[in-house]
Short mmCIF file of C-alpha atoms and ligand atoms in Angstrom, two decimals:
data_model
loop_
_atom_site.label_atom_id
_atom_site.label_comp_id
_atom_site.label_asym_id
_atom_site.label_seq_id
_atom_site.Cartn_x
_atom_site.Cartn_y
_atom_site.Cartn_z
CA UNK A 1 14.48 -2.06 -35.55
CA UNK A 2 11.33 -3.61 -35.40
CA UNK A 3 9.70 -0.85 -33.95
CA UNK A 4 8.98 2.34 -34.69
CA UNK A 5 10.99 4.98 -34.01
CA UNK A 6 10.34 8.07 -32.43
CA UNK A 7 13.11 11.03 -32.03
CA UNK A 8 13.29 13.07 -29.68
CA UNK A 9 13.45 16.79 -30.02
CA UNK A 10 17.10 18.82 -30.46
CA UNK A 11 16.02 21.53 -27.81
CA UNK A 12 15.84 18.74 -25.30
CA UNK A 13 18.03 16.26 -26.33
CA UNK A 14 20.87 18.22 -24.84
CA UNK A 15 20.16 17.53 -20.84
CA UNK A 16 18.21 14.26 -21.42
CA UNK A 17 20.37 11.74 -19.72
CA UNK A 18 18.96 9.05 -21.13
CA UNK A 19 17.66 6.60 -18.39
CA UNK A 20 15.06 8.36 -16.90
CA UNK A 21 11.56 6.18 -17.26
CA UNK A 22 9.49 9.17 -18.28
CA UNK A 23 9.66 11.06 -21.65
CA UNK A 24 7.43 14.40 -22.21
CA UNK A 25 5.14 15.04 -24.74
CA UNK A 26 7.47 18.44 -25.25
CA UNK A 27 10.28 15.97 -25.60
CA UNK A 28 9.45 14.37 -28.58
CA UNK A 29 8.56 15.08 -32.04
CA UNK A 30 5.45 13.74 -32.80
CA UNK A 31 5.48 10.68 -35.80
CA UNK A 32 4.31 11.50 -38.85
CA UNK A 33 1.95 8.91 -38.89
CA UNK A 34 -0.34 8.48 -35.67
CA UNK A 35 0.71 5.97 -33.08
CA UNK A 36 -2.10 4.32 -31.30
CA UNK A 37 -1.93 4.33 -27.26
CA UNK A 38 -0.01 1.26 -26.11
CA UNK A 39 2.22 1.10 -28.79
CA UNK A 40 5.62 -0.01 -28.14
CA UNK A 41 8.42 2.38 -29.58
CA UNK A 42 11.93 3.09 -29.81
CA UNK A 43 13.39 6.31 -28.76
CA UNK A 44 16.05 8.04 -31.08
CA UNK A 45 18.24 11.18 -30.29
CA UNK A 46 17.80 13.56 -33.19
CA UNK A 47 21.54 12.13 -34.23
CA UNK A 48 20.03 8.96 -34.50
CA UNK A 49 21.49 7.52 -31.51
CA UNK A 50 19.07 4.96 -30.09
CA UNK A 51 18.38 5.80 -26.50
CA UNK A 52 15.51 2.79 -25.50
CA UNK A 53 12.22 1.06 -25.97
CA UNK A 54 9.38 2.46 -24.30
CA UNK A 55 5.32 2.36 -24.66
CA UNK A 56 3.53 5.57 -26.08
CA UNK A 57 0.59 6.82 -24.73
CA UNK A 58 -0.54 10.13 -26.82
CA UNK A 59 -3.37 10.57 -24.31
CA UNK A 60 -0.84 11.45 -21.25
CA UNK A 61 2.11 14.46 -20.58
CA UNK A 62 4.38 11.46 -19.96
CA UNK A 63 4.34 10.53 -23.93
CA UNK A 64 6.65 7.67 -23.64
CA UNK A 65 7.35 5.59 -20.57
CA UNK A 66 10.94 3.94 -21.39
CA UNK A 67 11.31 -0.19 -19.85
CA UNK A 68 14.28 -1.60 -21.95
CA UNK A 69 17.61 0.17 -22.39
CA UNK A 70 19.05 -2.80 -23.60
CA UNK A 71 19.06 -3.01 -27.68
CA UNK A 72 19.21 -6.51 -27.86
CA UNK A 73 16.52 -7.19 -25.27
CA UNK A 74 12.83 -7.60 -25.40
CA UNK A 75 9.89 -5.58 -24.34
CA UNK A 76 7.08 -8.54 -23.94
CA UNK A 77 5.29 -10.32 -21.31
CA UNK A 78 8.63 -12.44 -20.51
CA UNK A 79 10.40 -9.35 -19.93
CA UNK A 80 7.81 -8.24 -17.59
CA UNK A 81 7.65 -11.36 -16.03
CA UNK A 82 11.42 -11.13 -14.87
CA UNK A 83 10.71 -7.48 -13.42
CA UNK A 84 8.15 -8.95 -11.56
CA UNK A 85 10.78 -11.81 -10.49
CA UNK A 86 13.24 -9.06 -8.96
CA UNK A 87 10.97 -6.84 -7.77
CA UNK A 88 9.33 -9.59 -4.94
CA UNK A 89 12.87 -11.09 -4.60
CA UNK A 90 14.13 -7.38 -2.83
CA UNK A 91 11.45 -7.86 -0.56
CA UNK A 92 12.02 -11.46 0.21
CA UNK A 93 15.86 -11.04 0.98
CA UNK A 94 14.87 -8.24 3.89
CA UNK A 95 12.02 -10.23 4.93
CA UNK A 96 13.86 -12.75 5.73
CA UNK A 97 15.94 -11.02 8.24
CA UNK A 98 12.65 -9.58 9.63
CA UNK A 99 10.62 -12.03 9.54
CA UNK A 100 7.13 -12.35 7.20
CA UNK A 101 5.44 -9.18 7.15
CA UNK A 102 1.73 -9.46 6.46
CA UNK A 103 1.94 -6.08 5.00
CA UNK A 104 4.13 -5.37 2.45
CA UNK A 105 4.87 -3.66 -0.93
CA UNK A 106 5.91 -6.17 -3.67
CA UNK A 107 6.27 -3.58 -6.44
CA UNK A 108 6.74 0.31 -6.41
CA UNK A 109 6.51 1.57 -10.03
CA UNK A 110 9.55 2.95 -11.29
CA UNK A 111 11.37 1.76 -8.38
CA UNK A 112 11.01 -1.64 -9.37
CA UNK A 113 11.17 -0.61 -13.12
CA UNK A 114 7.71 -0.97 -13.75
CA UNK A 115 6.68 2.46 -14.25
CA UNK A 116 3.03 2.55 -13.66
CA UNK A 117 2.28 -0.85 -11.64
CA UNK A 118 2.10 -1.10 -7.83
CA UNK A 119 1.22 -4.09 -6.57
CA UNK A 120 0.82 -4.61 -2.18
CA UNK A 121 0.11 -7.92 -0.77
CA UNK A 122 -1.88 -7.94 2.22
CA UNK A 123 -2.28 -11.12 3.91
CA UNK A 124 -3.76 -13.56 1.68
CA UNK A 125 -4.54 -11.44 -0.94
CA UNK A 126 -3.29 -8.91 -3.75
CA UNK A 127 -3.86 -4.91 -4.47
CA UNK A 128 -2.73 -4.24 -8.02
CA UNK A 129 -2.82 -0.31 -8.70
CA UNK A 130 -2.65 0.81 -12.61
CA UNK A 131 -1.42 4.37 -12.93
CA UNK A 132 0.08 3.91 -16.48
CA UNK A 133 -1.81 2.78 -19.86
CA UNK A 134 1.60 1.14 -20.66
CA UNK A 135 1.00 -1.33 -18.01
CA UNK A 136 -2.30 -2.53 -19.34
CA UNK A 137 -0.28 -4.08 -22.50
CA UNK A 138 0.82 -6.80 -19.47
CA UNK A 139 -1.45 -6.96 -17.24
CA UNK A 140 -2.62 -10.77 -18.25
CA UNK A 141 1.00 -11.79 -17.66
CA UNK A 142 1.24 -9.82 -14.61
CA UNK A 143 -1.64 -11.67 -12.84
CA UNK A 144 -0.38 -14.97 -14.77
CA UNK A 145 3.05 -14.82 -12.68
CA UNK A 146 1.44 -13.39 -9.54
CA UNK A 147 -1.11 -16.36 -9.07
CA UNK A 148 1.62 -19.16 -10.02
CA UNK A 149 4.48 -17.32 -8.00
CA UNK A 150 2.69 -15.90 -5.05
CA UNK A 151 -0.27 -17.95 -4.76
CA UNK A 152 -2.85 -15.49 -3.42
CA UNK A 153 -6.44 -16.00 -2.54
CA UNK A 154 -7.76 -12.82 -4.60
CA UNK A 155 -6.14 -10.07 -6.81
CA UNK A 156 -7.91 -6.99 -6.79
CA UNK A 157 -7.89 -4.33 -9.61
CA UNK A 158 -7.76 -0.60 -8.09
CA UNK A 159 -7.28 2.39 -10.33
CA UNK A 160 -7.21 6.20 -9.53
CA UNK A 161 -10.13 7.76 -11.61
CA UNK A 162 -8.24 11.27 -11.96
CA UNK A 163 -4.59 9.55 -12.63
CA UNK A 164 -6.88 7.18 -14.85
CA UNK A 165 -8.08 10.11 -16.81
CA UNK A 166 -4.66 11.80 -17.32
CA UNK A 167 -3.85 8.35 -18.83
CA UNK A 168 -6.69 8.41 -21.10
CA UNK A 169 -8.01 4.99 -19.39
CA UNK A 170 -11.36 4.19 -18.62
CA UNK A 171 -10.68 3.56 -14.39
CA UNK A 172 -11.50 -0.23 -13.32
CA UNK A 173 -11.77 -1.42 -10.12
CA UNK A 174 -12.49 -5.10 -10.37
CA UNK A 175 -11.40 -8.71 -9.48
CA UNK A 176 -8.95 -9.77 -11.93
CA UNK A 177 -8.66 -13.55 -10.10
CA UNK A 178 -9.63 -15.57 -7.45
CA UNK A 179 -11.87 -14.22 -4.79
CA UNK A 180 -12.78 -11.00 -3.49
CA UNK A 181 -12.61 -10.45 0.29
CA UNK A 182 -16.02 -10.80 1.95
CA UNK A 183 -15.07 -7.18 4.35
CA UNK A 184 -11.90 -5.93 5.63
CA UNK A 185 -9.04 -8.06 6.09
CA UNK A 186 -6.49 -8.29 8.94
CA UNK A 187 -3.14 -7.23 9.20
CA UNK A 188 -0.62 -7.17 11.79
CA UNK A 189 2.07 -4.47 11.95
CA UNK A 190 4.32 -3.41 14.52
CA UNK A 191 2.36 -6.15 17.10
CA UNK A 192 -1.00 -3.99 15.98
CA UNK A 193 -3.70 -5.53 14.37
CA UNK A 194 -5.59 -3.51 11.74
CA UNK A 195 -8.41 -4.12 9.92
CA UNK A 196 -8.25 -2.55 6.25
CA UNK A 197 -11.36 -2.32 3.07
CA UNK A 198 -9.01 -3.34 -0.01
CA UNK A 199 -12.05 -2.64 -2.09
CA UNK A 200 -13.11 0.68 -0.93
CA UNK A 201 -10.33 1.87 1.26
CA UNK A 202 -7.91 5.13 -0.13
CA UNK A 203 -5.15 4.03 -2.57
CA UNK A 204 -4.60 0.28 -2.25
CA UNK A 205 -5.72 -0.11 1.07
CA UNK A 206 -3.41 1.17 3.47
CA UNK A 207 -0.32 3.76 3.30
CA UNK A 208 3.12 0.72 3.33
CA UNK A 209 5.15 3.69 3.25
CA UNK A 210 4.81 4.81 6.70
CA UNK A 211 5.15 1.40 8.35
CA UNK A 212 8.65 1.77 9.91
CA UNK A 213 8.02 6.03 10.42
CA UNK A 214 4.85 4.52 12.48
CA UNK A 215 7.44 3.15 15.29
CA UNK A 216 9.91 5.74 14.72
CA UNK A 217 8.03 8.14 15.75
CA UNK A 218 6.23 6.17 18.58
CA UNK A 219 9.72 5.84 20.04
CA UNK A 220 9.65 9.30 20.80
CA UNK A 221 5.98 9.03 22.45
CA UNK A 222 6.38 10.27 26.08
CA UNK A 223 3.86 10.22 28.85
CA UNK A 224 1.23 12.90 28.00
CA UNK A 225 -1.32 13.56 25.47
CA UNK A 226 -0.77 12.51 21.51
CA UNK A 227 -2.47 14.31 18.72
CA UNK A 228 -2.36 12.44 15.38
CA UNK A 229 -3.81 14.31 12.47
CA UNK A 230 -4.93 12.58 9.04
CA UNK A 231 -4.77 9.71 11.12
CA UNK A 232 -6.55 6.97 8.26
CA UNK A 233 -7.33 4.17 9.81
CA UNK A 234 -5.47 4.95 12.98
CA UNK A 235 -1.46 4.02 12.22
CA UNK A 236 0.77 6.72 13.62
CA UNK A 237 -2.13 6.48 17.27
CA UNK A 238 -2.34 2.62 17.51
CA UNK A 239 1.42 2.07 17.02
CA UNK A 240 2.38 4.59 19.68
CA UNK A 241 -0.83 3.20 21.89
CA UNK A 242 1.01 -0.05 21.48
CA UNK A 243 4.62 0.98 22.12
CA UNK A 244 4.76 4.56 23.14
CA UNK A 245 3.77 6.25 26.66
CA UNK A 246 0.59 8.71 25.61
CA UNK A 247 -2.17 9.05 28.60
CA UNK A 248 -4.74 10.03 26.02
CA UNK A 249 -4.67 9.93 22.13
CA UNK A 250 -6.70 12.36 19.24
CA UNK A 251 -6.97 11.49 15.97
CA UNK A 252 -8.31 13.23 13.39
CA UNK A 253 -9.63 12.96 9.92
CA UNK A 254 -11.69 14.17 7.23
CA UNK A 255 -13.08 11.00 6.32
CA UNK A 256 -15.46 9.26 8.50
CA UNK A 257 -15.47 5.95 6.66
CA UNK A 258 -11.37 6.04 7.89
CA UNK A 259 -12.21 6.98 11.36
CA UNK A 260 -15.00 4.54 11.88
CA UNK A 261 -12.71 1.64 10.54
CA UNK A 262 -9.95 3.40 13.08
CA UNK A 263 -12.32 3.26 15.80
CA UNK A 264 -12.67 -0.65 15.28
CA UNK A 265 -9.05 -1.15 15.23
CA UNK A 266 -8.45 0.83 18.30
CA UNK A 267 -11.48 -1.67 20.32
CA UNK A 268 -9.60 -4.92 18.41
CA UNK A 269 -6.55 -4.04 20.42
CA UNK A 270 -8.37 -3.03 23.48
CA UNK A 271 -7.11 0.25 23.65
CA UNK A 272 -9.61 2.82 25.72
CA UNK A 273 -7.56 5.86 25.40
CA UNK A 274 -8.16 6.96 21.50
CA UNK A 275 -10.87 9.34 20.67
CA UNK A 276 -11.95 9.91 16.93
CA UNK A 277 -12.66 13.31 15.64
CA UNK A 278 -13.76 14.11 12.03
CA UNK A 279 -12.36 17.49 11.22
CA UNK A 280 -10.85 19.45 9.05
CA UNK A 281 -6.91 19.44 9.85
CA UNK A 282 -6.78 22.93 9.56
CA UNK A 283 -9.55 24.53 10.74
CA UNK A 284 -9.14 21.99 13.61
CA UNK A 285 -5.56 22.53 14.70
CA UNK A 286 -6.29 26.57 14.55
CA UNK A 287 -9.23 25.82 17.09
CA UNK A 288 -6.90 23.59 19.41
CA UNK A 289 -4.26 26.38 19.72
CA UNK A 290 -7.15 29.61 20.22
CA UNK A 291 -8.02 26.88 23.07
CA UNK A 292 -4.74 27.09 24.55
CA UNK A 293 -4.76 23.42 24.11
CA UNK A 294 -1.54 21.47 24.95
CA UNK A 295 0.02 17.83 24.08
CA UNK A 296 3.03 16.24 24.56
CA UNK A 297 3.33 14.67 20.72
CA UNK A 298 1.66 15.75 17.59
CA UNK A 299 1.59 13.65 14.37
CA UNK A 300 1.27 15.27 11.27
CA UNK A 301 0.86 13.37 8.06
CA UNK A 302 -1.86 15.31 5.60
CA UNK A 303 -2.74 14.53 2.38
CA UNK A 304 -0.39 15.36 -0.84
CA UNK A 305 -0.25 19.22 -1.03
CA UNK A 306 1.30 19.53 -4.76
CA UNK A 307 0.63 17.70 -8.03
CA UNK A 308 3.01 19.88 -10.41
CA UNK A 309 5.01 21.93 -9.68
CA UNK A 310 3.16 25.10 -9.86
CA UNK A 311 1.68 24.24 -6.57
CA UNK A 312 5.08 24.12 -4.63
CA UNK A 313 4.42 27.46 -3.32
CA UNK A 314 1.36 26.94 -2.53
CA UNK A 315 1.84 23.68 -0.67
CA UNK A 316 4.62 25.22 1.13
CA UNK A 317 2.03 27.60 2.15
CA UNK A 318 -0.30 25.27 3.62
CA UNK A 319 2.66 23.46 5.54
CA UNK A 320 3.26 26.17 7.12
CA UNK A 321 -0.37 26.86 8.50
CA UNK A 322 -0.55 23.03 9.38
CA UNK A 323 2.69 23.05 11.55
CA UNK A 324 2.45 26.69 12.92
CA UNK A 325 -0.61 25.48 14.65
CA UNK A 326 1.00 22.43 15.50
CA UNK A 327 3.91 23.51 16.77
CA UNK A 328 1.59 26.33 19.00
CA UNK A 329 0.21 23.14 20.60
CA UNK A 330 2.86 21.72 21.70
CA UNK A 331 4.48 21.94 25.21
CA UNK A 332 8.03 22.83 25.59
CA UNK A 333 9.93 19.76 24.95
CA UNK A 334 7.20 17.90 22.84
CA UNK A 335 7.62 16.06 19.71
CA UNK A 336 6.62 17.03 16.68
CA UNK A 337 6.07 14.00 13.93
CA UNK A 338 5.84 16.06 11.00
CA UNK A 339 5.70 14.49 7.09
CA UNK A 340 5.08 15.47 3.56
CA UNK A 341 3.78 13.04 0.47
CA UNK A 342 4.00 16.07 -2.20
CA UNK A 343 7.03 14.62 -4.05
CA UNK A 344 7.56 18.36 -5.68
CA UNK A 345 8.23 19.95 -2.61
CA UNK A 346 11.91 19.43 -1.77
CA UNK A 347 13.25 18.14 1.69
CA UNK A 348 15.51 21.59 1.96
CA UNK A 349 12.25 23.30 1.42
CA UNK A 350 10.53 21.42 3.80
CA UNK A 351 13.26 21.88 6.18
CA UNK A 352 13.14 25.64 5.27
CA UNK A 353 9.24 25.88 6.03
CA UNK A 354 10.03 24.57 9.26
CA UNK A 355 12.68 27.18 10.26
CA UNK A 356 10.34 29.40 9.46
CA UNK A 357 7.74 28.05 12.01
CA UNK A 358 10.19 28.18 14.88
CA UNK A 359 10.72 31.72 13.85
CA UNK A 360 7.16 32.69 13.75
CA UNK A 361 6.26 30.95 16.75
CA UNK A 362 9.38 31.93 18.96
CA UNK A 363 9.88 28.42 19.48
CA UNK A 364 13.28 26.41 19.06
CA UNK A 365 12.79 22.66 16.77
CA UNK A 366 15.22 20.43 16.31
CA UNK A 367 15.05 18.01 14.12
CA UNK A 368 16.09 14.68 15.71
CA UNK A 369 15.92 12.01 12.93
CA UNK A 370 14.61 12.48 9.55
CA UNK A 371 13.07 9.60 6.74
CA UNK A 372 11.74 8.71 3.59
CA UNK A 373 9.76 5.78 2.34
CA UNK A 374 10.06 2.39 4.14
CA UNK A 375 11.99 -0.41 2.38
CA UNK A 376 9.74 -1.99 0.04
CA UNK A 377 9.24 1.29 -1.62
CA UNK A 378 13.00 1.45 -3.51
CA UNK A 379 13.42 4.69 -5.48
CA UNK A 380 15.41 4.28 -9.34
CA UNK A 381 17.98 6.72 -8.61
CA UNK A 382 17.22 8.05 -12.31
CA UNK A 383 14.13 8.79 -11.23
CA UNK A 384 14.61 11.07 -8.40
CA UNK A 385 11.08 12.51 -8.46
CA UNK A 386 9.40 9.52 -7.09
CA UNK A 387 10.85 9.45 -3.57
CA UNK A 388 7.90 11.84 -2.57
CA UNK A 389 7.68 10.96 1.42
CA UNK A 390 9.28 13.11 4.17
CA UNK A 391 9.13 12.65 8.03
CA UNK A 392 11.05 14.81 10.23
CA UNK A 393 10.74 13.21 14.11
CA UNK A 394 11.25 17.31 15.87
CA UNK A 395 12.05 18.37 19.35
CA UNK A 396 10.20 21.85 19.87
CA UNK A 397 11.45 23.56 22.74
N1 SAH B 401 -1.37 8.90 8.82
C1 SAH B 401 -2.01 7.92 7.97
C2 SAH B 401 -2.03 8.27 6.51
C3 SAH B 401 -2.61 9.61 6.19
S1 SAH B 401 -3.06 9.82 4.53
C4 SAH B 401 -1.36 6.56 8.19
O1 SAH B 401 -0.42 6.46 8.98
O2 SAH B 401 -1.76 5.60 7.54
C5 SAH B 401 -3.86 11.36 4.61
C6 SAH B 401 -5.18 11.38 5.35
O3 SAH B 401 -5.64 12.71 5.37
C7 SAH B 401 -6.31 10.56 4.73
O4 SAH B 401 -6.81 9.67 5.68
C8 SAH B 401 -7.38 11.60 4.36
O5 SAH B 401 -8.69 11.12 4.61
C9 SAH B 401 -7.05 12.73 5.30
N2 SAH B 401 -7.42 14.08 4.87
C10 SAH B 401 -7.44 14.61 3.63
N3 SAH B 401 -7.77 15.90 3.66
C11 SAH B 401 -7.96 16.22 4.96
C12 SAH B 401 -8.33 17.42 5.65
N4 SAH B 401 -8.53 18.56 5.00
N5 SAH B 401 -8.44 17.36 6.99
C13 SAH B 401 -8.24 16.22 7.66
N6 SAH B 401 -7.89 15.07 7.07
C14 SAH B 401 -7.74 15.07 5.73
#
């Protein structure tokens, strides 16, 4: 082996299946002599067995990130390159059937087997988000293939500074070819046109995942008042403006850059009845119920709640404040569009929170359909912890 070798440790070599992307630093034994972040390696069972090849980053909890299971295979640019291949190919054979989305995710991390790369198209140009030093080692290639496959107008480097840091990467936000949009660029989804900042907007841009949840739960929009709460740039409100039956729609946010940019994609589809509040969702949703307020739908789609997993209880917590109050503003028979990002907490739990709800608020909830993560963002059944998204479409009674 041309690599070298790194073995992992006997206490853990017992349950470690051996195809899941992410290795812990308490997984391995460190080498003897330092390995420099970046470093491609090959990852031993304490028997010797090998097990895969994988980049090691001594800077991050995740100490290897494992890419080629294959012995015989490569770990380069080319190898990348295919990934890249297969990953836009998925999207291409559903869009075909759907027709061209101008939205769309072309790669989702370790879904796509490209732990630490996400890269969205929208419209004419391409988001690529870095969460993994390993990724950095290709990034040349990466833009290589997407300029002579995909033909964009601009690729745009985003990178979370606190996922950055746990990385050990200096964050960079920059260009990496082509142009950079002169404002926000326009997207259609659903028959709604939305304007989104790919340079200063959250994440890439825009949240892909909820695209199909968006007219799911519009579906269930009936005639009467909608609240939508950490509404972004407006998705869950215009989509059920555009296809649902709401007299009057609320949306909320903490940000007021996303509710300004809401507010113009509300007037670009000339819908009147959307009003913009910056709040907290909280503090807001407790003042809506002591006002005896009432609404016909209420979206719920906050922020992620847990980053490890000693915050599960503690998100669950906060769940349950957010759709107690939610569920106390609803009018018998109203729908409650309630979702959770926090990949730790569990959909049982979830689930669980809610029964609890309906037993503190007397109220009965059904839940009528339930979802994950639209199509483009695949999940690598090895890696189970990455399909984070849940949205539960309720009936409260
Ligand atoms: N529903 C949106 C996505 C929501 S992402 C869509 O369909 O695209 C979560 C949103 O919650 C972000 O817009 C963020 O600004 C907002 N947010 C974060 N903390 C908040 C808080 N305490 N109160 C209200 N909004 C909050």
């Amino acid at each position: 082996m041309r690599y070298p070798q790194l073995f992992l440790n006997v206490k853990k070599a017992r349950s470690f299946k051996g195809y899941h992307p992410w290795v812990m630093d308490r997984s391995v034994i460190e080498p003897a002599a330092p390995l420099t972040a970046g470093e491609t390696v090959e990852l031993l069972f304490p028997d010797g067995r090998w097990i895969g090849r994988g980049v090691y980053n001594p800077h991050s909890r995740i100490r290897v990130r494992l890419y080629q299971w294959d012995a015989g295979a490569e770990l380069d640019a080319a190898w990348c390159q295919t990934q890249l291949a297969r990953a836009v190919a998925l999207r291409t054979a559903r869009a075909a059937v759907h027709g061209q989305l101008s939205a769309v995710r072309l790669v989702n991390s370790e879904g796509d087997g490209l732990s630490g790369l996400v890269v969205d198209r929208f419209g004419e140009y391409l988001v690529v988000q870095i969460t993994s030093q390993a990724m950095l080692n290709w990034l040349q290639p990466i833009t290589e293939w997407l300029v002579e496959h995909l033909q964009p107008k601009g690729i745009l480097l985003r990178m979370d500074p606190r996922t950055a840091s746990s990385e050990g990467m200096e964050p960079r936000e920059e260009v990496l070819w082509g142009e950079s949009p002169s404002g926000p660029i326009e997207i259609v989804e659903h028959d709604v046109r939305l304007k989104i900042d790919l340079l200063s907007g959250q994440k890439t841009g825009y949240y892909l995942d909820q695209r199909a949840n968006r007219l799911r739960a519009a579906q269930w929009v009936a005639e009467g008042p909608l609240l939508d709460v950490c509404c972004y740039l407006g998705g869950f409100s215009l989509t059920a403006a555009r296809w649902g039956k709401a007299t009057r729609i609320m949306a909320v946010d903490s940000s007021i850059r996303a509710l300004e940019q809401a507010d113009e994609n509300a007037k670009l589809n000339g819908f009147d009845n959307v009003d913009f509040v910056q709040a907290d969702c909280f503090d807001y949703l407790e003042h809506l119920s002591q006002e005896k307020q009432q609404f016909q739908t209420v979206v719920l789609d906050p922020p992620r709640m847990a980053s490890n997993r000693a915050q599960v209880t503690a998100a669950l917590r906060a769940y349950y404040r957010l759709n107690l109050s939610a569920v106390n503003v609803l009018q018998p028979g109203g729908m409650l569009v309630t979702c959770s990002c926090s990949g730790r907490v569990e959909r049982s739990d979830f689930a669980g929170m809610l029964a609890s709800v309906a037993r503190r608020a007397g109220r009965s909830v059904q839940i009528v359909e339930a979802f994950g993560a639209d199509f483009d963002h695949p999940v690598d059944v090895n890696c189970p912890e990455t399909e984070y998204l849940k949205c539960f479409i309720c009936r409260v009674r």
